[in-house]
Amino acid sequence: MVAEVLSQSGVRVDVYDAMPSVGRKFLMAGKGGMNITHAEPMPSFLDRYGARREYIKPLLETFSPDALIEWIHGLGIDTFVGSSGRVFPADMKAAPLLRAWLHRLRENGVSFHMRHQWRGWNDEGLLRFSTPEGERSLPADAVVLALGGGSWPQLGSTGAWVPLLAQRGVEVAPLHPANCGFDVGWSEHFSTRFAGHPLKSVVLSFTNAAGEEHRKQGDIMVTSTGIEGGLIYALSAPIRDEIAATGQATIYLDLTPGKSLERVQAEVAHPRGSRSMSSHLQSRAGLKGVQTGLLRECATAEDFADPARLARAIKALPLRLISPRPLEEAISSAGGVMFEVLDQNLMLKKLPGVFCAGEMLDWEAPTGGYLLTACIASGKSAGVGVLRYLKYLI
Ligand SMILES: Cc1cc2nc3c(=O)[nH]c(=O)nc-3n(C[C@H](O)[C@H](O)[C@H](O)COP(=O)(O)OP(=O)(O)OC[C@H]3O[C@@H](n4cnc5c(N)ncnc54)[C@H](O)[C@@H]3O)c2cc1C
């Protein structure tokens, strides 16, 4: 987006990327359906950026979700709003959008230089790159770093830029997993039997040590070591912070959200005769497969012996989460270049002429199109900032 803003104003732009091709994470984001933005009203949209709301606000004022949708249409790609309010390209794919975008950039004169890994600056202040042909040192009137966070490093964003900026006195908040799964430490039996099984439409409740309550309904995927999926990602920031602060986080799952505690208790108290506990729970409480397995994994023998306790476990099953999955596996990163060290044009105060954009900035948001929207909007703002810096705009 920086390249687009600058090239449209007649600035010569060179894009350097360590990978053999650009936009690999963008393409990956399109794999399960490219959710590029969200149709909700601006105040709640901005709330998704939590503590960084006020820093993201001017970026989205420069390039709003509506402007982003218009921009996609301008590339010849239709969009639609899903039932959840998420906005997708008509075919849900990223590749046609990226292809059209790159075509337009090349037509505007943007040059792409692949397999150029940025390594910082040399003693003369030139940009240092490692390339297959050896090291190159290159000048630039202005530099925009858009190096991504630290998740999915195989797609190019390795976070190797963190020490390069820290050495220059730029404050960077440590990168942490965001929109990530968590480890539980399942028994061998549960892990082997249920990894890959979804828990559909459960209600997750979580209260942190500070007393902040979270409650949300959705789907969870059981993994070999713990849990992941949309519902977990949505609450992963407060859960991650709780584990960092106290060493663990206990969440509570309601396995039968449509039924009251009293009703579940009456159902499980019903005489079960010669039926196994599993078929009793299936016929009376509607629990089956992974739900019953999870109940057996997390509830005690005493719970199973007492209908009142068993009903309470079904309605609020405690699950102790012991660690977030590693950054490399997360959908996105928290942490990055702190907004306090940037001016309103996203230029580093300590390094005039060097701007930062995208996920490498210190913000996080849930999935739902909020990530790409803020990345692209920050690119627009940094591009405008460069135009001001180069005196193309006053
Ligand atoms: C599986 C998955 C699904 C996702 N789905 C969605 C979604 O549906 N909606 C959504 O909004 N977001 C989604 N995201 C998140 C979104 O893709 C990212 O937030 C976004 O791509 C970040 O953009 P960026 O330009 O800041 O960084 P990146 O896209 O990570 O790009 C950074 C670029 O910098 C290059 N680079 C890094 N270091 C160097 C270096 N030293 N020298 C040269 N080049 C370097 C990398 O090669 C890379 O090309 C998803 C992410 C993943 C992993």
Short mmCIF file of C-alpha atoms and ligand atoms in Angstrom, two decimals:
data_model
loop_
_atom_site.label_atom_id
_atom_site.label_comp_id
_atom_site.label_asym_id
_atom_site.label_seq_id
_atom_site.Cartn_x
_atom_site.Cartn_y
_atom_site.Cartn_z
CA MET A 1 0.00 0.00 0.00
CA VAL A 2 2.98 2.30 0.66
CA ALA A 3 4.25 1.51 -2.84
CA GLU A 4 0.84 2.37 -4.27
CA VAL A 5 0.56 5.73 -2.51
CA LEU A 6 4.10 6.75 -3.48
CA SER A 7 4.11 5.52 -7.07
CA GLN A 8 0.77 7.26 -7.75
CA SER A 9 2.47 10.52 -6.74
CA GLY A 10 5.40 9.93 -9.08
CA VAL A 11 7.91 8.74 -6.47
CA ARG A 12 10.25 5.96 -7.62
CA VAL A 13 9.66 2.91 -5.44
CA ASP A 14 11.81 -0.18 -4.92
CA VAL A 15 10.29 -3.04 -2.90
CA TYR A 16 12.78 -5.46 -1.34
CA ASP A 17 11.62 -8.76 0.14
CA ALA A 18 13.62 -11.63 1.62
CA MET A 19 11.33 -14.24 0.05
CA PRO A 20 11.32 -15.44 -3.60
CA SER A 21 7.87 -13.79 -4.08
CA VAL A 22 5.84 -11.10 -2.29
CA GLY A 23 2.68 -11.43 -0.21
CA ARG A 24 3.08 -15.00 0.99
CA LYS A 25 1.24 -14.42 4.25
CA PHE A 26 -1.42 -12.42 2.40
CA LEU A 27 -1.92 -15.46 0.16
CA MET A 28 -2.02 -17.77 3.19
CA ALA A 29 -4.68 -15.53 4.74
CA GLY A 30 -6.72 -16.31 1.62
CA LYS A 31 -6.46 -20.07 2.08
CA GLY A 32 -9.39 -20.54 4.45
CA GLY A 33 -11.33 -17.63 2.90
CA MET A 34 -9.78 -14.15 2.72
CA ASN A 35 -11.54 -12.11 5.38
CA ILE A 36 -10.23 -8.67 4.53
CA THR A 37 -12.32 -6.39 6.73
CA HIS A 38 -15.52 -6.18 8.79
CA ALA A 39 -18.78 -4.33 8.21
CA GLU A 40 -19.49 -3.35 11.84
CA PRO A 41 -19.82 0.36 12.81
CA MET A 42 -16.59 2.26 13.42
CA PRO A 43 -16.84 2.57 17.25
CA SER A 44 -17.06 -1.21 17.79
CA PHE A 45 -14.56 -1.80 14.95
CA LEU A 46 -12.05 0.39 16.80
CA ASP A 47 -12.76 -1.39 20.11
CA ARG A 48 -11.20 -4.53 18.58
CA TYR A 49 -7.77 -2.89 18.91
CA GLY A 50 -8.12 -2.77 22.72
CA ALA A 51 -5.45 -0.70 24.44
CA ARG A 52 -4.12 0.53 21.06
CA ARG A 53 -7.52 1.89 19.94
CA GLU A 54 -6.42 5.52 19.98
CA TYR A 55 -3.30 4.79 17.91
CA ILE A 56 -5.20 2.83 15.27
CA LYS A 57 -8.02 5.41 15.03
CA PRO A 58 -6.09 7.99 12.93
CA LEU A 59 -4.92 5.19 10.60
CA LEU A 60 -8.50 4.07 9.97
CA GLU A 61 -9.55 7.70 9.55
CA THR A 62 -6.94 7.96 6.76
CA PHE A 63 -8.13 4.71 5.17
CA SER A 64 -11.42 3.38 6.51
CA PRO A 65 -12.84 -0.14 6.09
CA ASP A 66 -15.28 1.37 3.53
CA ALA A 67 -12.37 2.92 1.63
CA LEU A 68 -10.65 -0.47 1.70
CA ILE A 69 -13.71 -2.12 0.14
CA GLU A 70 -13.85 0.62 -2.55
CA TRP A 71 -10.17 0.04 -3.22
CA ILE A 72 -10.75 -3.71 -3.71
CA HIS A 73 -13.60 -2.91 -6.14
CA GLY A 74 -11.16 -0.60 -7.96
CA LEU A 75 -8.95 -3.64 -8.57
CA GLY A 76 -11.88 -5.33 -10.32
CA ILE A 77 -12.72 -7.66 -7.42
CA ASP A 78 -16.26 -7.78 -5.97
CA THR A 79 -16.81 -8.20 -2.24
CA PHE A 80 -19.61 -9.55 -0.07
CA VAL A 81 -20.54 -9.29 3.60
CA GLY A 82 -20.95 -12.66 5.33
CA SER A 83 -23.65 -13.34 7.92
CA SER A 84 -21.15 -12.56 10.71
CA GLY A 85 -20.43 -9.12 9.20
CA ARG A 86 -17.04 -10.27 7.88
CA VAL A 87 -16.16 -8.92 4.43
CA PHE A 88 -14.67 -11.21 1.79
CA PRO A 89 -13.62 -10.91 -1.88
CA ALA A 90 -16.38 -12.49 -3.99
CA ASP A 91 -14.42 -15.71 -4.62
CA MET A 92 -12.94 -15.64 -1.06
CA LYS A 93 -9.46 -15.91 -2.55
CA ALA A 94 -6.41 -13.68 -2.09
CA ALA A 95 -4.54 -14.63 -5.28
CA PRO A 96 -6.68 -12.71 -7.85
CA LEU A 97 -6.56 -9.61 -5.64
CA LEU A 98 -2.79 -9.82 -5.18
CA ARG A 99 -2.29 -10.45 -8.91
CA ALA A 100 -4.36 -7.42 -9.91
CA TRP A 101 -2.63 -5.28 -7.29
CA LEU A 102 0.91 -6.27 -8.35
CA HIS A 103 0.00 -5.67 -11.99
CA ARG A 104 -1.15 -2.14 -11.18
CA LEU A 105 1.96 -1.45 -9.07
CA ARG A 106 4.28 -2.61 -11.85
CA GLU A 107 2.38 -0.45 -14.34
CA ASN A 108 2.96 2.50 -11.99
CA GLY A 109 6.70 1.80 -12.18
CA VAL A 110 7.26 0.00 -8.86
CA SER A 111 10.30 -2.33 -9.00
CA PHE A 112 10.33 -5.56 -6.99
CA HIS A 113 13.60 -7.09 -5.77
CA MET A 114 13.12 -10.58 -4.36
CA ARG A 115 15.53 -12.59 -2.18
CA HIS A 116 16.82 -9.35 -0.66
CA GLN A 117 17.02 -9.76 3.08
CA TRP A 118 17.36 -6.42 4.87
CA ARG A 119 20.20 -6.51 7.42
CA GLY A 120 20.18 -2.96 8.80
CA TRP A 121 22.43 -0.08 7.77
CA ASN A 122 26.17 0.10 7.03
CA ASP A 123 28.56 2.76 8.40
CA GLU A 124 27.68 5.13 5.52
CA GLY A 125 23.98 4.86 6.34
CA LEU A 126 23.19 2.73 3.26
CA LEU A 127 20.65 -0.11 3.52
CA ARG A 128 22.35 -3.51 3.77
CA PHE A 129 20.82 -6.51 2.00
CA SER A 130 21.89 -10.15 1.78
CA THR A 131 21.12 -11.49 -1.69
CA PRO A 132 22.01 -14.74 -3.50
CA GLU A 133 24.70 -12.67 -5.30
CA GLY A 134 26.21 -11.48 -2.03
CA GLU A 135 25.77 -8.36 0.08
CA ARG A 136 24.37 -5.16 -1.49
CA SER A 137 24.38 -1.66 0.01
CA LEU A 138 21.75 0.66 -1.39
CA PRO A 139 20.74 4.29 -0.84
CA ALA A 140 17.16 5.52 -0.30
CA ASP A 141 15.68 8.98 0.32
CA ALA A 142 13.10 7.40 2.63
CA VAL A 143 12.60 3.86 3.91
CA VAL A 144 9.39 2.14 4.97
CA LEU A 145 9.86 -1.05 6.96
CA ALA A 146 6.86 -3.38 6.65
CA LEU A 147 8.50 -6.58 7.88
CA GLY A 148 5.54 -8.25 9.62
CA GLY A 149 5.49 -9.90 13.05
CA GLY A 150 6.93 -13.25 14.04
CA SER A 151 4.19 -15.77 13.31
CA TRP A 152 4.43 -18.33 10.49
CA PRO A 153 8.13 -17.45 9.83
CA GLN A 154 8.18 -19.84 6.87
CA LEU A 155 6.17 -17.16 5.02
CA GLY A 156 8.91 -14.55 5.49
CA SER A 157 8.07 -12.63 8.67
CA THR A 158 10.73 -13.96 11.03
CA GLY A 159 10.96 -11.04 13.45
CA ALA A 160 14.72 -10.89 12.73
CA TRP A 161 14.33 -7.11 12.42
CA VAL A 162 13.76 -6.70 16.18
CA PRO A 163 17.47 -6.56 17.19
CA LEU A 164 18.31 -4.42 14.12
CA LEU A 165 15.99 -1.66 15.36
CA ALA A 166 16.75 -2.23 19.05
CA GLN A 167 20.46 -1.63 18.30
CA ARG A 168 19.46 1.79 16.95
CA GLY A 169 17.69 2.66 20.18
CA VAL A 170 14.18 1.99 18.84
CA GLU A 171 11.92 0.59 21.57
CA VAL A 172 10.25 -2.64 20.53
CA ALA A 173 7.75 -4.46 22.75
CA PRO A 174 8.65 -8.20 22.73
CA LEU A 175 6.71 -10.22 20.13
CA HIS A 176 4.11 -12.57 21.62
CA PRO A 177 1.62 -14.97 20.04
CA ALA A 178 -1.80 -13.46 19.28
CA ASN A 179 -4.82 -15.35 17.94
CA CYS A 180 -3.16 -18.50 19.19
CA GLY A 181 -4.03 -21.89 20.65
CA PHE A 182 -3.15 -23.10 24.15
CA ASP A 183 -1.73 -26.22 25.74
CA VAL A 184 -3.76 -28.15 28.28
CA GLY A 185 -1.64 -31.26 28.69
CA TRP A 186 -4.25 -33.88 27.77
CA SER A 187 -4.00 -37.49 28.89
CA GLU A 188 -2.56 -39.79 26.24
CA HIS A 189 -5.97 -41.42 25.86
CA PHE A 190 -7.90 -38.18 25.27
CA SER A 191 -5.26 -36.75 22.92
CA THR A 192 -5.12 -39.89 20.76
CA ARG A 193 -8.88 -40.31 20.68
CA PHE A 194 -10.06 -36.70 20.18
CA ALA A 195 -7.30 -34.55 18.57
CA GLY A 196 -8.87 -32.92 15.51
CA HIS A 197 -12.44 -33.13 16.85
CA PRO A 198 -14.47 -29.90 17.05
CA LEU A 199 -16.50 -28.81 20.08
CA LYS A 200 -19.38 -27.03 18.37
CA SER A 201 -21.18 -24.02 19.80
CA VAL A 202 -19.93 -24.07 23.38
CA VAL A 203 -19.94 -21.04 25.68
CA LEU A 204 -16.55 -20.10 27.09
CA SER A 205 -16.37 -18.07 30.33
CA PHE A 206 -13.17 -16.66 31.66
CA THR A 207 -12.46 -14.22 34.49
CA ASN A 208 -8.92 -12.97 34.94
CA ALA A 209 -7.19 -12.24 38.27
CA ALA A 210 -8.24 -8.59 37.96
CA GLY A 211 -11.91 -9.69 37.85
CA GLU A 212 -12.51 -8.87 34.16
CA GLU A 213 -15.14 -11.24 32.79
CA HIS A 214 -15.24 -12.63 29.26
CA ARG A 215 -18.03 -14.79 27.87
CA LYS A 216 -18.43 -15.87 24.27
CA GLN A 217 -20.05 -18.64 22.23
CA GLY A 218 -18.40 -20.43 19.33
CA ASP A 219 -16.43 -23.46 18.18
CA ILE A 220 -13.26 -24.95 19.65
CA MET A 221 -10.93 -27.43 17.99
CA VAL A 222 -9.24 -30.04 20.16
CA THR A 223 -5.56 -30.48 19.26
CA SER A 224 -3.07 -33.12 20.37
CA THR A 225 -1.79 -30.82 23.13
CA GLY A 226 -4.73 -28.52 23.88
CA ILE A 227 -7.25 -26.29 22.12
CA GLU A 228 -7.44 -23.77 19.27
CA GLY A 229 -10.05 -22.30 16.89
CA GLY A 230 -12.14 -19.18 16.43
CA LEU A 231 -13.54 -18.98 19.95
CA ILE A 232 -10.11 -19.48 21.53
CA TYR A 233 -8.43 -16.94 19.22
CA ALA A 234 -11.08 -14.36 20.10
CA LEU A 235 -10.18 -14.58 23.80
CA SER A 236 -6.49 -15.46 23.37
CA ALA A 237 -5.14 -12.03 24.38
CA PRO A 238 -6.61 -11.95 27.92
CA ILE A 239 -5.94 -15.69 28.39
CA ARG A 240 -2.30 -15.26 27.25
CA ASP A 241 -1.83 -12.27 29.58
CA GLU A 242 -3.33 -14.21 32.50
CA ILE A 243 -0.92 -17.13 31.96
CA ALA A 244 1.99 -14.66 31.76
CA ALA A 245 0.88 -13.04 35.03
CA THR A 246 -0.12 -16.08 37.09
CA GLY A 247 1.30 -19.16 35.33
CA GLN A 248 -2.06 -20.57 34.24
CA ALA A 249 -5.60 -19.64 33.20
CA THR A 250 -8.75 -21.59 33.98
CA ILE A 251 -11.59 -21.27 31.49
CA TYR A 252 -15.08 -22.74 31.95
CA LEU A 253 -17.00 -24.41 29.15
CA ASP A 254 -20.78 -24.73 28.98
CA LEU A 255 -21.29 -27.85 26.88
CA THR A 256 -25.08 -27.42 26.67
CA PRO A 257 -25.69 -23.66 26.23
CA GLY A 258 -29.35 -24.11 25.26
CA LYS A 259 -30.28 -25.91 28.48
CA SER A 260 -30.51 -24.49 32.01
CA LEU A 261 -28.57 -26.00 34.92
CA GLU A 262 -31.84 -27.22 36.47
CA ARG A 263 -32.87 -28.95 33.28
CA VAL A 264 -29.48 -30.63 32.82
CA GLN A 265 -29.55 -31.76 36.46
CA ALA A 266 -33.04 -33.23 36.04
CA GLU A 267 -31.91 -35.03 32.87
CA VAL A 268 -28.76 -36.58 34.34
CA ALA A 269 -30.62 -37.53 37.56
CA HIS A 270 -33.05 -39.61 35.51
CA PRO A 271 -32.56 -43.34 36.33
CA ARG A 272 -30.20 -44.80 33.73
CA GLY A 273 -30.99 -48.46 34.33
CA SER A 274 -28.56 -50.78 32.58
CA ARG A 275 -27.38 -48.13 30.08
CA SER A 276 -23.74 -47.02 30.08
CA MET A 277 -23.00 -43.52 31.36
CA SER A 278 -22.07 -42.45 27.79
CA SER A 279 -25.40 -43.48 26.29
CA HIS A 280 -27.23 -42.00 29.31
CA LEU A 281 -25.47 -38.63 28.76
CA GLN A 282 -26.19 -38.81 25.04
CA SER A 283 -29.89 -39.57 25.37
CA ARG A 284 -30.63 -37.31 28.37
CA ALA A 285 -28.20 -34.35 27.96
CA GLY A 286 -27.43 -34.59 24.24
CA LEU A 287 -23.69 -35.04 24.88
CA LYS A 288 -21.70 -37.27 22.61
CA GLY A 289 -18.22 -38.10 21.34
CA VAL A 290 -15.70 -35.42 22.18
CA GLN A 291 -18.10 -33.69 24.62
CA THR A 292 -18.41 -36.81 26.77
CA GLY A 293 -14.68 -37.46 26.35
CA LEU A 294 -13.89 -33.96 27.61
CA LEU A 295 -16.22 -34.39 30.56
CA ARG A 296 -14.43 -37.61 31.49
CA GLU A 297 -11.06 -35.90 31.04
CA CYS A 298 -11.85 -32.87 33.22
CA ALA A 299 -14.54 -33.93 35.73
CA THR A 300 -13.80 -36.15 38.73
CA ALA A 301 -15.23 -39.55 39.74
CA GLU A 302 -17.14 -37.71 42.51
CA ASP A 303 -18.74 -35.45 39.88
CA PHE A 304 -19.96 -38.50 37.95
CA ALA A 305 -21.40 -40.02 41.15
CA ASP A 306 -23.56 -36.97 41.96
CA PRO A 307 -26.13 -35.62 39.41
CA ALA A 308 -25.96 -32.08 40.86
CA ARG A 309 -22.17 -32.00 40.55
CA LEU A 310 -22.27 -33.62 37.12
CA ALA A 311 -24.77 -31.04 35.88
CA ARG A 312 -22.56 -28.23 37.23
CA ALA A 313 -19.57 -29.75 35.39
CA ILE A 314 -21.55 -29.96 32.12
CA LYS A 315 -22.60 -26.31 32.47
CA ALA A 316 -19.20 -24.98 33.63
CA LEU A 317 -16.43 -27.47 32.94
CA PRO A 318 -13.10 -26.10 34.22
CA LEU A 319 -10.21 -26.37 31.77
CA ARG A 320 -6.77 -25.33 32.96
CA LEU A 321 -4.63 -23.79 30.21
CA ILE A 322 -0.92 -23.89 30.95
CA SER A 323 0.79 -22.13 28.04
CA PRO A 324 0.06 -20.41 24.73
CA ARG A 325 1.27 -22.25 21.65
CA PRO A 326 4.54 -20.82 20.26
CA LEU A 327 4.61 -17.56 18.26
CA GLU A 328 5.54 -19.47 15.08
CA GLU A 329 2.14 -21.21 15.14
CA ALA A 330 0.03 -18.15 15.97
CA ILE A 331 -2.12 -16.36 13.38
CA SER A 332 -0.52 -13.02 14.31
CA SER A 333 1.84 -11.28 16.73
CA ALA A 334 1.32 -8.91 19.60
CA GLY A 335 4.16 -6.51 20.41
CA GLY A 336 6.40 -4.69 17.96
CA VAL A 337 7.59 -1.13 17.37
CA MET A 338 5.94 1.00 20.04
CA PHE A 339 3.70 3.84 18.86
CA GLU A 340 5.37 6.16 21.37
CA VAL A 341 8.61 6.08 19.32
CA LEU A 342 6.79 7.01 16.08
CA ASP A 343 5.49 10.41 15.03
CA GLN A 344 1.99 10.92 13.62
CA ASN A 345 3.33 9.97 10.14
CA LEU A 346 4.60 6.60 11.47
CA MET A 347 8.21 7.84 11.16
CA LEU A 348 10.69 6.72 13.81
CA LYS A 349 11.55 9.78 15.88
CA LYS A 350 15.11 8.52 16.35
CA LEU A 351 15.64 7.68 12.67
CA PRO A 352 14.30 10.48 10.45
CA GLY A 353 13.25 9.17 7.05
CA VAL A 354 12.56 5.63 8.37
CA PHE A 355 8.87 4.69 8.68
CA CYS A 356 7.16 1.52 9.96
CA ALA A 357 3.85 -0.08 8.96
CA GLY A 358 1.81 -3.23 9.36
CA GLU A 359 1.93 -6.03 11.89
CA MET A 360 5.43 -5.02 13.04
CA LEU A 361 3.80 -2.16 14.99
CA ASP A 362 2.79 -2.79 18.61
CA TRP A 363 -0.93 -3.59 18.30
CA GLU A 364 -3.04 -6.69 18.13
CA ALA A 365 -6.60 -7.54 17.15
CA PRO A 366 -8.78 -10.63 16.85
CA THR A 367 -9.37 -12.35 13.53
CA GLY A 368 -12.31 -10.94 11.55
CA GLY A 369 -10.50 -8.76 8.99
CA TYR A 370 -9.17 -6.35 11.64
CA LEU A 371 -5.56 -7.42 11.04
CA LEU A 372 -5.37 -6.79 7.31
CA THR A 373 -7.46 -3.61 7.60
CA ALA A 374 -5.06 -2.01 10.10
CA CYS A 375 -1.99 -3.26 8.18
CA ILE A 376 -3.20 -1.76 4.91
CA ALA A 377 -4.39 1.46 6.59
CA SER A 378 -1.01 1.87 8.29
CA GLY A 379 0.64 1.44 4.87
CA LYS A 380 -1.56 4.22 3.51
CA SER A 381 -0.61 6.49 6.45
CA ALA A 382 3.11 5.70 6.16
CA GLY A 383 2.92 6.39 2.40
CA VAL A 384 1.32 9.78 3.02
CA GLY A 385 3.97 10.37 5.72
CA VAL A 386 6.76 9.71 3.21
CA LEU A 387 5.15 12.12 0.71
CA ARG A 388 5.18 14.80 3.42
CA TYR A 389 8.77 13.95 4.38
CA LEU A 390 9.92 14.17 0.75
CA LYS A 391 7.97 17.44 0.43
CA TYR A 392 5.55 16.05 -2.18
CA LEU A 393 2.80 17.14 0.20
CA ILE A 394 2.77 20.08 2.54
C1 LIG B 1 -2.89 -18.58 8.46
C2 LIG B 1 -3.20 -17.12 8.54
C3 LIG B 1 -4.45 -16.65 8.20
C4 LIG B 1 -4.75 -15.29 8.28
N1 LIG B 1 -5.99 -14.86 7.92
C5 LIG B 1 -6.30 -13.54 8.00
C6 LIG B 1 -7.56 -13.06 7.59
O1 LIG B 1 -8.41 -13.81 7.08
N2 LIG B 1 -7.84 -11.73 7.76
C7 LIG B 1 -6.91 -10.86 8.29
O2 LIG B 1 -7.22 -9.66 8.43
N3 LIG B 1 -5.67 -11.28 8.61
C8 LIG B 1 -5.34 -12.59 8.49
N4 LIG B 1 -4.10 -13.02 8.83
C9 LIG B 1 -3.09 -12.03 9.30
C10 LIG B 1 -2.51 -11.21 8.12
O3 LIG B 1 -2.15 -12.08 7.06
C11 LIG B 1 -1.28 -10.42 8.61
O4 LIG B 1 -1.65 -9.62 9.72
C12 LIG B 1 -0.71 -9.53 7.50
O5 LIG B 1 -0.31 -10.31 6.39
C13 LIG B 1 0.48 -8.74 8.00
O6 LIG B 1 0.90 -7.92 6.95
P1 LIG B 1 2.34 -7.23 6.97
O7 LIG B 1 2.54 -6.66 5.61
O8 LIG B 1 2.47 -6.35 8.15
O9 LIG B 1 3.37 -8.44 7.20
P2 LIG B 1 3.59 -9.76 6.34
O10 LIG B 1 2.41 -10.09 5.52
O11 LIG B 1 4.12 -10.77 7.30
O12 LIG B 1 4.74 -9.34 5.32
C14 LIG B 1 6.04 -9.01 5.78
C15 LIG B 1 6.99 -9.17 4.61
O13 LIG B 1 8.28 -8.72 5.04
C16 LIG B 1 9.25 -9.62 4.54
N5 LIG B 1 10.42 -9.55 5.44
C17 LIG B 1 10.47 -9.80 6.76
N6 LIG B 1 11.71 -9.58 7.23
C18 LIG B 1 12.45 -9.17 6.18
C19 LIG B 1 13.82 -8.76 6.02
N7 LIG B 1 14.67 -8.70 7.04
N8 LIG B 1 14.24 -8.38 4.78
C20 LIG B 1 13.39 -8.40 3.72
N9 LIG B 1 12.10 -8.77 3.80
C21 LIG B 1 11.65 -9.15 5.03
C22 LIG B 1 8.59 -10.97 4.53
O14 LIG B 1 9.19 -11.84 3.60
C23 LIG B 1 7.15 -10.61 4.14
O15 LIG B 1 6.94 -10.67 2.75
C24 LIG B 1 -3.76 -14.37 8.74
C25 LIG B 1 -2.47 -14.84 9.07
C26 LIG B 1 -2.19 -16.20 8.97
C27 LIG B 1 -0.81 -16.68 9.34
#
